[in-house]
XYZ file of C-alpha atoms in Angstrom:
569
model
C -2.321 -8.856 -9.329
C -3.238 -6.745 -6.559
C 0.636 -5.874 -5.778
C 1.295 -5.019 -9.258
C -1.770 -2.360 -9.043
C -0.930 -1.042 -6.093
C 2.423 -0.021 -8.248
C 0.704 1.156 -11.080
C -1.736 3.285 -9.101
C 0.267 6.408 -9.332
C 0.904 6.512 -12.846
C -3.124 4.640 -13.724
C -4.986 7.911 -12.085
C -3.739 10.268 -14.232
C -5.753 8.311 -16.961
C -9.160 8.783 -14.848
C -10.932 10.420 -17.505
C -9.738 8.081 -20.240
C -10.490 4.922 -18.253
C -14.087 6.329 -17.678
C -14.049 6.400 -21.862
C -13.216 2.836 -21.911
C -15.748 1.690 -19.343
C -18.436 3.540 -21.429
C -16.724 1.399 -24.002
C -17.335 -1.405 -22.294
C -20.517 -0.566 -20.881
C -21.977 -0.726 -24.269
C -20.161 -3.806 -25.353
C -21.779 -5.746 -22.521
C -24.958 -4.409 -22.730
C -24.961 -5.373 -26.712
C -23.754 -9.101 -25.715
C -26.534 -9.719 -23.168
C -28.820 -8.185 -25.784
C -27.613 -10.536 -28.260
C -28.859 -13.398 -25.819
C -31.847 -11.915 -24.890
C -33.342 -11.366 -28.531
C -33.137 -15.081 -29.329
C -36.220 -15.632 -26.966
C -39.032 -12.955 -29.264
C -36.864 -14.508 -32.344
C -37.954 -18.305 -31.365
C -41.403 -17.768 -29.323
C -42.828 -14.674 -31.311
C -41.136 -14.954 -34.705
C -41.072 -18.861 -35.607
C -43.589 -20.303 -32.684
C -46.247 -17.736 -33.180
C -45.677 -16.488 -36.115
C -46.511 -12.162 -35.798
C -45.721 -10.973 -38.698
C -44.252 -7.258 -37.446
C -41.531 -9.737 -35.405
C -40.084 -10.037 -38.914
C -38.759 -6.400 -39.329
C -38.264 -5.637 -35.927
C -35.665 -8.227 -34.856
C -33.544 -7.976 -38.057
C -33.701 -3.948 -37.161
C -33.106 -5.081 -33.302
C -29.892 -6.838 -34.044
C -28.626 -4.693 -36.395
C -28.857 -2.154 -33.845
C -27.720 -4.045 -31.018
C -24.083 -4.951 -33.221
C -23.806 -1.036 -34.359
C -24.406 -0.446 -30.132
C -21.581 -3.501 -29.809
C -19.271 -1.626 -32.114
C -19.509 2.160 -31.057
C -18.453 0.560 -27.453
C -15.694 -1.863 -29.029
C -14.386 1.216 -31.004
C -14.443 4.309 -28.028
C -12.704 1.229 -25.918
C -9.959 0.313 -28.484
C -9.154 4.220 -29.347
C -8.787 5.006 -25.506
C -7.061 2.204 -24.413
C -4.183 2.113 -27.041
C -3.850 5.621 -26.478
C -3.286 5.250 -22.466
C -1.146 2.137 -23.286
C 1.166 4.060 -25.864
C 1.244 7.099 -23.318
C 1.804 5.919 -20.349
C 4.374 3.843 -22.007
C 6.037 6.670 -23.412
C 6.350 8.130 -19.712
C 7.797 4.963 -18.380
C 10.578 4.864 -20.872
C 11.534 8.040 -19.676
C 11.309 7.402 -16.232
C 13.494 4.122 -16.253
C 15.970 5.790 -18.638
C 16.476 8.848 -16.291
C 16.196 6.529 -13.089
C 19.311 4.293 -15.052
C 21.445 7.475 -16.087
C 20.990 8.729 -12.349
C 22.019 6.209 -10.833
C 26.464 5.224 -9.810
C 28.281 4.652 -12.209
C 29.021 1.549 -10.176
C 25.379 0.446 -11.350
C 26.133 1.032 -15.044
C 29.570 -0.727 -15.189
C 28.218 -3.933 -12.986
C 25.128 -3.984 -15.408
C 26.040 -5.042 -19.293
C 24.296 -2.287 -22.119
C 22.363 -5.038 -23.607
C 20.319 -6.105 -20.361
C 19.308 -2.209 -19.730
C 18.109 -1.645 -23.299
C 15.860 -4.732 -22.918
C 14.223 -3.500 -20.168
C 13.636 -0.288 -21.690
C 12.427 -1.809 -24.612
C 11.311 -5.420 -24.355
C 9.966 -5.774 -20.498
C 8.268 -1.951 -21.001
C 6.774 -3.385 -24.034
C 5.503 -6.443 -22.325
C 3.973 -3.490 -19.428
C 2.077 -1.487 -22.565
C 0.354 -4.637 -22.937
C -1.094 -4.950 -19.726
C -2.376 -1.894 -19.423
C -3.598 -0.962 -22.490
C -5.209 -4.447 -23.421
C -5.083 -6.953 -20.678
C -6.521 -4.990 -18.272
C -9.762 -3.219 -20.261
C -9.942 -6.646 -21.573
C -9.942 -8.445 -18.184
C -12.686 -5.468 -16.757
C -14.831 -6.135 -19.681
C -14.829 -10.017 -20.014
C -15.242 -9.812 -16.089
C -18.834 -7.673 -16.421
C -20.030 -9.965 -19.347
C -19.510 -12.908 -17.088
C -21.504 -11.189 -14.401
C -24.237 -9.527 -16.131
C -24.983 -13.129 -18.656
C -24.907 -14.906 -15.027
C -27.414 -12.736 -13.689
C -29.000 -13.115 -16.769
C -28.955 -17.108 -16.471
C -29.705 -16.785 -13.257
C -32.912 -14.096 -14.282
C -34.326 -17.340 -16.711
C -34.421 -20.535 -14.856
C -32.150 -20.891 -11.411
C -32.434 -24.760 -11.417
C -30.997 -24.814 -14.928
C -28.378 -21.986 -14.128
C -27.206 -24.289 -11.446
C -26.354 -27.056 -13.366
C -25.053 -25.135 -16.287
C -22.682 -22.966 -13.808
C -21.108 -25.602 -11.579
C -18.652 -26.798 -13.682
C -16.953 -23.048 -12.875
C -14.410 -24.209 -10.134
C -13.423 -26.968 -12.550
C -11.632 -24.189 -15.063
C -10.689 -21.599 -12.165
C -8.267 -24.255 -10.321
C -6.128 -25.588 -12.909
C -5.947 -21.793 -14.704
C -4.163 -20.229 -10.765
C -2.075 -23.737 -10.778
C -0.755 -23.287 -15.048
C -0.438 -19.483 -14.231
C 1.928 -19.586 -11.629
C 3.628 -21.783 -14.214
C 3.776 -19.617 -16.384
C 5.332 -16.348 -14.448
C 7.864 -18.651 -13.891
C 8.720 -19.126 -17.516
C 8.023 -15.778 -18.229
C 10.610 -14.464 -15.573
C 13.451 -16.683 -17.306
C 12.013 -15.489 -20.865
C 12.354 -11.896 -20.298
C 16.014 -12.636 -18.509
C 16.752 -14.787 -21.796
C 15.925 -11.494 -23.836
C 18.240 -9.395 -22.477
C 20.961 -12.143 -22.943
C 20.281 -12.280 -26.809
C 20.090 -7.997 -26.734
C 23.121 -8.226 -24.775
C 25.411 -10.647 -27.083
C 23.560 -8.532 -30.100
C 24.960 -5.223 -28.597
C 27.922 -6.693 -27.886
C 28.585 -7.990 -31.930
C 27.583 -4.332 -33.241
C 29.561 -2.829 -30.935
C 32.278 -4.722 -31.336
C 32.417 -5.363 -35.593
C 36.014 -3.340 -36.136
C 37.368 -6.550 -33.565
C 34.984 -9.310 -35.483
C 35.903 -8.517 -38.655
C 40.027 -7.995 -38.044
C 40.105 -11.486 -36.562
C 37.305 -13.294 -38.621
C 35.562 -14.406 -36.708
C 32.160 -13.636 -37.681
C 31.067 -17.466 -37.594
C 32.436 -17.770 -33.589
C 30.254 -14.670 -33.240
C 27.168 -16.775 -34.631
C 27.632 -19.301 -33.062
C 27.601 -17.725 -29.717
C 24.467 -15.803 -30.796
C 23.197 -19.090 -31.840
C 23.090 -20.917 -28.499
C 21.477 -17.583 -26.736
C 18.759 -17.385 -29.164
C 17.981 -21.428 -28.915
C 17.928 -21.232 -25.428
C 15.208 -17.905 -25.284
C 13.428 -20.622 -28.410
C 13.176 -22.868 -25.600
C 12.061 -21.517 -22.855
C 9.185 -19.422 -24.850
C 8.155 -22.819 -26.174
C 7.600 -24.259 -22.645
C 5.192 -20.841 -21.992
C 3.700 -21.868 -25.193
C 2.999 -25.535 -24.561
C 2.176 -24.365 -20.614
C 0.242 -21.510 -21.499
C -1.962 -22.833 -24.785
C -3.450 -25.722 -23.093
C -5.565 -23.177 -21.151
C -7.847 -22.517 -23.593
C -8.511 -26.075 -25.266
C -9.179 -27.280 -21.603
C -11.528 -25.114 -21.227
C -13.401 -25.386 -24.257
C -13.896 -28.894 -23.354
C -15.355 -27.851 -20.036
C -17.609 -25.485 -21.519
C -19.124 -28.600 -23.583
C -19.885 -29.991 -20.874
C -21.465 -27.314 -19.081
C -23.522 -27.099 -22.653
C -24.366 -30.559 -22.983
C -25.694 -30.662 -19.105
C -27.717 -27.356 -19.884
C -29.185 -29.351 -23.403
C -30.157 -32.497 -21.185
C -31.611 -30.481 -18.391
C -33.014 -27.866 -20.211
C -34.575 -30.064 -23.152
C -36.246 -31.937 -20.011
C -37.672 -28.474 -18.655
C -38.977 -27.786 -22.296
C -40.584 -31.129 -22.393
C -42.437 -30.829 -19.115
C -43.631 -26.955 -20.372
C -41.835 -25.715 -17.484
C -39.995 -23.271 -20.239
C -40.600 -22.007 -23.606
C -38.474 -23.013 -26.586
C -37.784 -19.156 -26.382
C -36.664 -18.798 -22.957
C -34.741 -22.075 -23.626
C -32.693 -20.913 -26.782
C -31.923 -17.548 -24.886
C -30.416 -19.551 -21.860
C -28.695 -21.712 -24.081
C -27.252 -18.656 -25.830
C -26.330 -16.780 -22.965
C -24.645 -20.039 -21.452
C -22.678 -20.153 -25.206
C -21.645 -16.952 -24.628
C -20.653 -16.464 -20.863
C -17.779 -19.685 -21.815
C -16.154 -17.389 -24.584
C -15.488 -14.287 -21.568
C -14.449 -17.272 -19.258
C -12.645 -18.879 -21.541
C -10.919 -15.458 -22.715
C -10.229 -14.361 -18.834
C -8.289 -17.803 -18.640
C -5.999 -16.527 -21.423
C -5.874 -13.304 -19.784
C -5.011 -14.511 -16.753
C -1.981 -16.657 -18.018
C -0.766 -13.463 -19.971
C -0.695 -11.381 -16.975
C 2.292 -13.113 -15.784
C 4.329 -12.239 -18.797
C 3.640 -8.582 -17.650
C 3.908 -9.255 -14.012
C 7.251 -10.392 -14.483
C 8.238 -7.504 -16.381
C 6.607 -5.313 -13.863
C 9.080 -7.304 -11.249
C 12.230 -6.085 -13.504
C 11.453 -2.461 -14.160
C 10.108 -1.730 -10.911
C 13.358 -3.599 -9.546
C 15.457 -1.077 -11.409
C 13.322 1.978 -10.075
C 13.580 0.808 -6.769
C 17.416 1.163 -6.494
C 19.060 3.344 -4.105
C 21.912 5.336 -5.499
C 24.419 5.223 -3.303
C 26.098 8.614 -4.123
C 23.830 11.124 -2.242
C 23.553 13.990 -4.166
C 24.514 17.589 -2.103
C 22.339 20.287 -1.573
C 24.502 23.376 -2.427
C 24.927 24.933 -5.431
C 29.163 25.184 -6.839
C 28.897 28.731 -8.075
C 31.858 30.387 -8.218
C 35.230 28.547 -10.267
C 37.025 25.468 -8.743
C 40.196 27.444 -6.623
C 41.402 24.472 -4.609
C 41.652 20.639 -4.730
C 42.376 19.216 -1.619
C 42.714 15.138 -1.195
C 42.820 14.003 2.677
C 43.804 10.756 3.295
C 41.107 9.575 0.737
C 41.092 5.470 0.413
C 38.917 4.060 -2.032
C 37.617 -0.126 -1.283
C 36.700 -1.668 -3.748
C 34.953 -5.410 -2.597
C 38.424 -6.890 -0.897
C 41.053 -4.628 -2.313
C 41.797 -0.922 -2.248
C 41.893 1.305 -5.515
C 43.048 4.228 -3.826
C 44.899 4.016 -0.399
C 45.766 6.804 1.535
C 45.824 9.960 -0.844
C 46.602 12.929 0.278
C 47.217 15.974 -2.600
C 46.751 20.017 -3.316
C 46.163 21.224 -6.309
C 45.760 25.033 -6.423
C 44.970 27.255 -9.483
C 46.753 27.574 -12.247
C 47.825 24.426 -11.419
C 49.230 21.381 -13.899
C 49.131 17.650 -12.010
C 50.142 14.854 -13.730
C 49.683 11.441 -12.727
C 51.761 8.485 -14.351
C 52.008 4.646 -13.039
C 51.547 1.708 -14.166
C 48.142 0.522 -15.883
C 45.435 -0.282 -13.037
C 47.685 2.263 -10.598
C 44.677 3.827 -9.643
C 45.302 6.975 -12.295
C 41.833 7.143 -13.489
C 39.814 6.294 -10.619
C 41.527 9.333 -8.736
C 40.032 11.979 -11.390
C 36.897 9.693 -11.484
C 36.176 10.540 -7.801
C 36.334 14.513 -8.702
C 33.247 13.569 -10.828
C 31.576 11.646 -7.827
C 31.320 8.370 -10.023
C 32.754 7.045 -6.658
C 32.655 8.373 -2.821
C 35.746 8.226 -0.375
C 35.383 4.750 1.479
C 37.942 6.812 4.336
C 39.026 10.726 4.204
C 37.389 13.522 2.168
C 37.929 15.877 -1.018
C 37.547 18.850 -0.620
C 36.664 21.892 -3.140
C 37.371 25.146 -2.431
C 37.621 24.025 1.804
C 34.640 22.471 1.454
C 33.569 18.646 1.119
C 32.750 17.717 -2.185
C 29.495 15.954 -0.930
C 27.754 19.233 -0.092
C 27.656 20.404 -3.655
C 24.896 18.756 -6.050
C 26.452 17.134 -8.672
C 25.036 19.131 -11.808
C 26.619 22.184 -10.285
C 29.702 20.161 -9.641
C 30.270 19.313 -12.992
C 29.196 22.620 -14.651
C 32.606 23.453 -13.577
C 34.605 19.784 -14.621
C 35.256 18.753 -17.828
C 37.179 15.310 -18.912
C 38.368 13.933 -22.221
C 38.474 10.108 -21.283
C 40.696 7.577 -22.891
C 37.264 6.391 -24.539
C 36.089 8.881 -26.981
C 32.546 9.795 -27.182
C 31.115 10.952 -30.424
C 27.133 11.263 -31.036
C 25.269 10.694 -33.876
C 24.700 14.238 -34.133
C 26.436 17.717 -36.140
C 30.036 18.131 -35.173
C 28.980 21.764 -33.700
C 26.611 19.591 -31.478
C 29.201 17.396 -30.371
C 31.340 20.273 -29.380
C 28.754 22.817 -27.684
C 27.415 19.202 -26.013
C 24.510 19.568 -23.702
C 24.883 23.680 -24.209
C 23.575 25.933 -27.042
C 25.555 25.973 -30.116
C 27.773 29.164 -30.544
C 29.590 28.830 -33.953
C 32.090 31.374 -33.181
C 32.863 29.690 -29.693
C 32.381 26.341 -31.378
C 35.310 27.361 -34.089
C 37.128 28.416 -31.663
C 37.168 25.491 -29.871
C 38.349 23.564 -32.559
C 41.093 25.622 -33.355
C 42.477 25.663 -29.879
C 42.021 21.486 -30.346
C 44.548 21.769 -33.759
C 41.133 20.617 -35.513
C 40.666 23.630 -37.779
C 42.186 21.738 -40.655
C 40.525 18.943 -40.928
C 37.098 20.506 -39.902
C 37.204 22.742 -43.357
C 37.707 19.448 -45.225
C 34.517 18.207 -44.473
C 31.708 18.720 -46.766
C 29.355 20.699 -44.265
C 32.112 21.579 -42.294
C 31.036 22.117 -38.632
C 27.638 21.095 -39.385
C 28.143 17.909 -40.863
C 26.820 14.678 -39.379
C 28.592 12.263 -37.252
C 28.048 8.775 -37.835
C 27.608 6.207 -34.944
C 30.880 6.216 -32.673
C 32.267 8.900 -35.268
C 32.883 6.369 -37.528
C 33.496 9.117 -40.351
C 36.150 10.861 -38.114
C 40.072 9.203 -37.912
C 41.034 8.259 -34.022
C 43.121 11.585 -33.824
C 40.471 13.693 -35.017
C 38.221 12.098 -32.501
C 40.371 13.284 -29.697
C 40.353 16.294 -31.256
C 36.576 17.180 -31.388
C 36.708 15.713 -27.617
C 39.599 18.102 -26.446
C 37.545 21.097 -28.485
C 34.099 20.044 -26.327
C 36.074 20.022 -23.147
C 37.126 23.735 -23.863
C 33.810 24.958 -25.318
C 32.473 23.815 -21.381
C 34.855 26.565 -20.396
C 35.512 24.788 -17.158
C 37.579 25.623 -14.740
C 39.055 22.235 -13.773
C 39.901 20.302 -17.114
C 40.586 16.526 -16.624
C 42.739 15.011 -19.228
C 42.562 10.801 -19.232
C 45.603 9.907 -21.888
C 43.695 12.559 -24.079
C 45.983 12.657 -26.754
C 46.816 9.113 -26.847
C 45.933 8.648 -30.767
C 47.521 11.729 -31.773
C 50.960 12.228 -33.100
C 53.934 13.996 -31.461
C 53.546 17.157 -33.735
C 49.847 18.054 -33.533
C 50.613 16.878 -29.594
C 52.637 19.962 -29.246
C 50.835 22.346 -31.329
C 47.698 21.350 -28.840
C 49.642 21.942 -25.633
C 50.941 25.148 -26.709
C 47.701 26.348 -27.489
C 46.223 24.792 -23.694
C 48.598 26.630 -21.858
C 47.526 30.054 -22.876
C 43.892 28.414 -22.028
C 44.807 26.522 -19.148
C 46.757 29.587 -17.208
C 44.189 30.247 -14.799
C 42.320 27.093 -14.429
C 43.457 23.762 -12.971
C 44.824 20.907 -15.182
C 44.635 17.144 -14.094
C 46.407 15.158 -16.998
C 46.933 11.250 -16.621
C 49.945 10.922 -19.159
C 51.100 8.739 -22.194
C 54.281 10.320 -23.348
C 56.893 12.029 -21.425
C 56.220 15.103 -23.708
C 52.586 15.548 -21.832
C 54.233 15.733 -18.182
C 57.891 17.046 -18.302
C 56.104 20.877 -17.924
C 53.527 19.860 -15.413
C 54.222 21.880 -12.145
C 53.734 18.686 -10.560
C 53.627 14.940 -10.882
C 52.706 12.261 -8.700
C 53.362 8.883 -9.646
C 51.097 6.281 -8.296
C 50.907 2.548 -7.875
C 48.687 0.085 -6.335
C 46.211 3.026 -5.310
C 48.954 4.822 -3.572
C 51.138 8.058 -4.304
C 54.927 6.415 -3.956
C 55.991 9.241 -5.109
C 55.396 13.417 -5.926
C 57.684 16.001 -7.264
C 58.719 17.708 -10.705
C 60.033 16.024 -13.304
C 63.675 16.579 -12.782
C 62.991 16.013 -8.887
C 61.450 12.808 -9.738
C 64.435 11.153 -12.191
C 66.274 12.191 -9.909
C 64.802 10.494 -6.998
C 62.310 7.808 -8.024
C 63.757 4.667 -9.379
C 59.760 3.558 -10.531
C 59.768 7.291 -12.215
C 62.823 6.519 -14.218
C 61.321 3.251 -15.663
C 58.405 4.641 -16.950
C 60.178 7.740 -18.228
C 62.143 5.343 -20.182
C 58.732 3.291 -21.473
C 57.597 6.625 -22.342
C 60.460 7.711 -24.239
C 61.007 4.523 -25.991
């Protein structure tokens, strides 16, 4: 408890104001519960023992008062504390979100979608709990208990004794069932993100599901994840609801010993029936805070094991250090030196070593897994030389930080990304929308055509994964946001893989005009793409076997001439 504080410290003190609200809050709600006690002595000695007459409006008035006190406190503490629950909620989403898109890309393949979402959502959920109920809750049971002891203990000390040590008997086995219970709780919230992960996975995947039918497989697999997270939340439930009947029958006996005792004290006139239904009273209601501090308690683990998995995501290093200089002017010069890349046992890149001036067209072909992609993915810095360095412009790529890096990069990926957002959005992505430039942009992409067929035209609304868009026109709105960027190194992953050979060429010829004074990485598809390139290296294993022009290279390069001929076939 006193770890997880310590955590939530920094972000807690900005609430100082609000938490002094909710103690008010609860200031007045304990102050109205001892009252509540305290009234039951004038109500038995003065009311019904001695019968004053005035007693008869003044309590009724006195309680009524002491429940409208009660609920002024109940409602400043349940306005304040829902409000610093939802906000400082709110600020943790966005913290773990931006601490999970900062981080290597390494971190975001290794980790599936599903598992990240539920920690954004589920375990942050659990956290808003905690501190916007748990915690006021915990403070204010916690000064009820102490002010109706002191209270008990104010009346009769013998009798407090006997009606108080039954106390360790319900703290023990609540620390034994809560350490229980974090364990549960730990495997729950791990359980979560396996069902969010197989859901993602199914809605993700539905074009797949439904071409092979196999919606029931699907089910069934979703099936045995949810029964398992049944499961283990029923073993917290059996674990964690036997808290509060075992303590109920604790607090009987507590009662029952302060009914024998105190009925003896009564009988020997060593207390009034007043001062005796008042103890009794405040003894019935110092068990409901116990008893509710016990629940508490056993739900704090829930949110201490969340705590344990965001704060385990937000304490990640990123191993890519980001530079400190700014890339200002255009990317001039690519320079690979005897880069290697290691990936666990194995080497994705071994041994590079390429220059790439501008103006410049490099192609890369091999064979799938060659190492084609991960050799533009280390311009972006989704990976870091394990041996040699890249250098821009004569200088190490490290040194620049990566935003101004990749101001000046822009890649159209084999995967096309399409937001659910305007088309104009999608194309001017990340940057204010310029319709001219955005046109433009789609023209040079061949995607004029089919961008005046659409009911809004550039303004109309993408569905999810541009469901509403064919796979060609896709690439198209993902070639026409690489050249709205206006970078000066374009990076080309099989960019045109879903187009046909026509609009192919009617794209390229409009690129070279736009690509004359920039560089041009392109990993390849069709012999079309790379016969023009002014160079082409052809890669396998990680390594360059071999680099020339395309006549050099079927000329020389037995490996070039097979793939030339799976290209042309």
């Amino acid at each position: 408890m006193k770890a997880i504080l310590k955590r939530y410290w920094p972000y807690l003190k900005d609430y100082k104001f609000e938490y002094f609200l909710v103690l008010i809050g609860i200031v007045f709600t304990v102050t109205a519960t001892a009252a509540t006690a305290h009234i039951m002595k004038p109500l038995m000695d003065d009311l019904f023992i001695a019968k004053k007459e005035e007693m008869l409006y003044l309590i009724p008035l006195g309680l009524i008062g002491i429940y409208i006190f009660k609920s002024i406190g109940r409602y400043i503490q349940m306005v304040y504390t829902n409000y610093i629950g939802q906000h400082i909620i709110s600020r943790f989403r966005e913290i773990l979100l931006e601490k999970m898109i900062n981080l290597d890309m390494g971190f975001l393949y290794l980790n599936r979608s599903g598992e990240l979402i539920s920690r954004i959502t589920n375990d942050i959920e659990r956290i808003r709990y905690f501190v916007s109920k748990m915690l006021p809750d915990l403070i204010r049971e916690s000064l009820t208990v102490i002010v109706l002891i002191g209270y008990i203990i104010y009346l009769n000390p013998l009798l407090a004794f006997y009606s108080l040590v039954v106390m360790p008997l319900i703290i023990y086995p609540i620390i034994v069932i809560a350490k229980k219970l974090k364990k549960y709780s730990i495997r729950s919230q791990e359980k979560n993100a396996d069902v969010v992960s197989r859901l993602t996975e199914v809605f993700n995947n539905s074009e797949i599901i439904k071409a092979n039918a196999t919606e029931k497989f699907e089910l069934e697999r979703f099936s045995i994840e949810n029964w398992k997270f049944f499961k283990i939340n029923m073993k917290s439930v059996y674990v964690g609801s036997i808290v509060s009947p075992m303590m109920e029958i604790v607090g009987a006996i507590g009662l029952a010993a302060v009914i024998f005792v105190g009925g003896r004290e009564v009988y020997n006139n060593n207390m009034s029936v007043g001062e005796f239904t008042a103890f009794l009273t405040a003894v019935g209601l110092v068990f409901q805070p116990i008893r509710r501090i016990g629940s508490i308690y056993s739900s704090i683990q829930d949110a201490y094991a969340a705590s344990i998995r965001v704060f385990e995501v937000l304490d990640i290093k990123s191993e890519i250090i980001d530079g400190k200089e700014l890339l200002e002017k255009d990317i001039l010069h690519i320079e690979y030196k005897n880069v290697s890349l290691k990936y666990e046992a194995s080497y994705a890149l071994e041994n590079i070593t390429v220059e790439i001036q501008k103006g410049e067209n490099l192609a890369i072909v091999g064979d799938s897994g060659g190492g084609k992609s991960t050799f533009i993915n280390m311009l972006l810095r989704f990976y870091d030389p394990s041996e040699g360095v890249i250098l821009i412009n004569g200088e190490d790529i490290k040194k620049f930080t990566q935003h101004s890096l990749k101001h000046h990069i822009s890649l159209v990926s084999q995967r096309i990304y399409i937001f659910q957002d305007s088309l104009a959005l999608n194309v001017a992505y990340g940057q204010d929308v310029d319709e001219k430039r955005v046109k433009e942009a789609l023209a040079l992409a061949d995607a004029s055509s089919f961008v005046e067929s659409l009911e809004d035209g550039i303004h109309t609304k993408m569905e999810e994964f541009g469901a509403n868009l064919s796979g060609g026109q896709r690439q198209r709105v993902a070639i026409a946001r690489a050249i709205y960027k206006h970078s000066s190194l374009l990076l080309f992953d099989e960019a045109t893989s879903a187009l046909d050979n026509e609009s192919e060429k009617r794209i390229q010829k409009a690129l070279d005009s736009y690509t004359k004074d920039k560089i041009t990485i392109t990993i390849a598809h069709r012999l079309s793409t790379i016969e023009h390139a002014d160079k082409i290296i052809v890669m396998q294993k990680g390594a360059i076997v071999a680099c020339g022009t395309h006549a050099d290279l079927l000329k020389n390069s037995s490996l070039y001439q097979k793939l030339a001929g799976k290209f042309e076939s």
